[in-house]
Amino acid sequence: MDIILKELIFIKTIKTTINMSGGAFDYKQYNIGMIADEVEQIILKNGRPKEELRDSWGRDNEWYEAHPEDLNHYKYPDDVIEEFKKGLDILRRAQVYAQRIDWLVSCDDSEESFHRRLKEDLNKLAK
């Protein structure tokens, strides 16, 4: 089963079990967070060795001698990585906005706490 689908089922189960806050957007803000996490991993792994794959794929040294490109993650140019970093920031901010709006329209936050929590969450991202 797809990991995102498992995550959504897990979130819905928790909401039903312990009466979680929010839900106006079916917790899709967490999908935004998962995309952001994946983009962050692409940035961190850019051009780095794929040591974690050596054993899991069962390829021997002969394979890597014939296919040296498989030793490293794809290397995106610096200008592309800079755009990925901008996108990562936008995605993180989008998740915060979606979360805060979700709680407001689900009546879990007042308009006053919406503004306060939005500011707090955005400030946490800035650090």
Coordinates of C-alpha atoms in Angstrom, one line a residue:
M1 CA 0.0 0.0 0.0
D2 CA 1.3 3.5 -0.8
I3 CA 3.0 5.2 2.1
I4 CA 0.9 8.3 1.7
L5 CA -2.3 6.3 1.8
K6 CA -1.2 4.5 4.9
E7 CA -0.4 7.9 6.5
L8 CA -3.8 9.2 5.7
I9 CA -5.5 6.1 7.0
F10 CA -3.4 6.4 10.2
I11 CA -4.3 10.1 10.6
K12 CA -8.1 9.4 10.1
T13 CA -7.9 6.5 12.6
I14 CA -6.3 8.8 15.2
K15 CA -8.8 11.5 14.6
T16 CA -11.7 9.1 15.0
T17 CA -10.1 7.5 18.1
I18 CA -9.0 10.6 20.0
N19 CA -11.1 13.3 18.5
M20 CA -8.3 15.3 16.9
S21 CA -8.6 18.9 16.0
G22 CA -9.0 20.1 12.4
G23 CA -10.0 18.0 9.5
A24 CA -11.6 20.6 7.2
F25 CA -9.1 19.7 4.6
D26 CA -9.0 15.9 5.4
Y27 CA -5.5 16.5 6.9
K28 CA -4.1 17.1 3.4
Q29 CA -1.7 19.7 4.9
Y30 CA 0.3 16.7 6.0
N31 CA 0.7 15.8 2.3
I32 CA 2.3 19.2 1.7
G33 CA 4.7 18.4 4.6
M34 CA 5.6 15.0 3.1
I35 CA 6.4 16.7 -0.3
A36 CA 8.5 19.2 1.6
D37 CA 10.4 16.4 3.3
E38 CA 11.0 14.7 0.0
V39 CA 12.3 17.9 -1.6
E40 CA 14.6 18.4 1.5
Q41 CA 16.0 14.9 1.0
I42 CA 16.7 15.6 -2.7
I43 CA 18.6 18.7 -1.7
L44 CA 20.5 16.9 1.1
K45 CA 21.4 13.9 -1.2
N46 CA 22.3 16.0 -4.3
G47 CA 25.3 14.3 -5.8
R48 CA 26.2 12.4 -2.6
P49 CA 27.1 8.7 -2.5
K50 CA 24.2 6.2 -2.5
E51 CA 25.8 4.0 0.2
E52 CA 22.3 3.0 1.5
L53 CA 21.5 1.3 -1.8
R54 CA 24.6 -0.8 -2.2
D55 CA 23.3 -3.6 0.0
S56 CA 19.6 -3.3 -0.6
W57 CA 19.9 -3.7 -4.4
G58 CA 22.4 -6.7 -4.1
R59 CA 24.7 -5.2 -6.7
D60 CA 28.4 -6.1 -6.4
N61 CA 31.5 -4.0 -7.1
E62 CA 31.6 -5.2 -10.7
W63 CA 28.2 -3.6 -11.3
Y64 CA 29.4 -0.3 -9.9
E65 CA 32.6 -0.5 -12.0
A66 CA 30.4 -0.8 -15.1
H67 CA 27.8 1.8 -13.9
P68 CA 29.7 4.3 -11.8
E69 CA 26.8 6.8 -12.1
D70 CA 24.8 4.5 -9.8
L71 CA 27.2 5.3 -6.9
N72 CA 25.8 8.7 -6.4
H73 CA 22.4 10.5 -6.3
Y74 CA 21.7 12.6 -9.3
K75 CA 23.6 15.9 -9.1
Y76 CA 21.4 18.9 -9.9
P77 CA 23.1 22.1 -10.9
D78 CA 23.5 24.7 -8.1
D79 CA 20.9 27.0 -9.7
V80 CA 18.4 24.2 -9.7
I81 CA 19.1 23.4 -6.0
E82 CA 18.6 27.1 -5.1
E83 CA 15.2 26.9 -6.7
F84 CA 14.5 23.7 -4.8
K85 CA 15.4 25.6 -1.6
K86 CA 13.0 28.4 -2.4
G87 CA 10.3 25.8 -3.2
L88 CA 11.0 24.0 0.1
D89 CA 10.5 27.3 2.0
I90 CA 7.2 27.9 0.1
L91 CA 6.0 24.3 0.8
R92 CA 6.8 24.6 4.6
R93 CA 4.9 27.9 4.7
A94 CA 2.0 26.5 2.7
Q95 CA 1.7 23.6 5.2
V96 CA 1.6 26.1 8.1
Y97 CA -1.1 28.2 6.4
A98 CA -3.1 25.1 5.6
Q99 CA -2.9 23.9 9.2
R100 CA -3.8 27.2 10.7
I101 CA -6.7 27.8 8.3
D102 CA -7.9 24.2 8.9
W103 CA -8.1 24.8 12.6
L104 CA -9.9 28.1 12.2
V105 CA -12.6 26.8 9.8
S106 CA -13.0 23.7 12.0
C107 CA -13.7 25.9 14.9
D108 CA -10.7 24.7 16.9
D109 CA -9.1 28.1 16.9
S110 CA -10.7 31.6 17.3
E111 CA -9.8 34.3 14.8
E112 CA -7.5 35.7 17.5
S113 CA -5.7 32.4 18.1
F114 CA -5.5 31.9 14.4
H115 CA -3.4 35.0 14.0
R116 CA -1.3 34.3 17.1
R117 CA -0.6 30.7 16.1
L118 CA 0.1 31.5 12.5
K119 CA 2.7 34.1 13.5
E120 CA 4.3 31.7 16.0
D121 CA 4.5 28.9 13.5
L122 CA 5.9 31.1 10.8
N123 CA 8.5 32.4 13.2
K124 CA 9.5 28.9 14.1
L125 CA 10.2 28.3 10.4
A126 CA 12.3 31.4 10.1
K127 CA 14.8 30.0 12.7

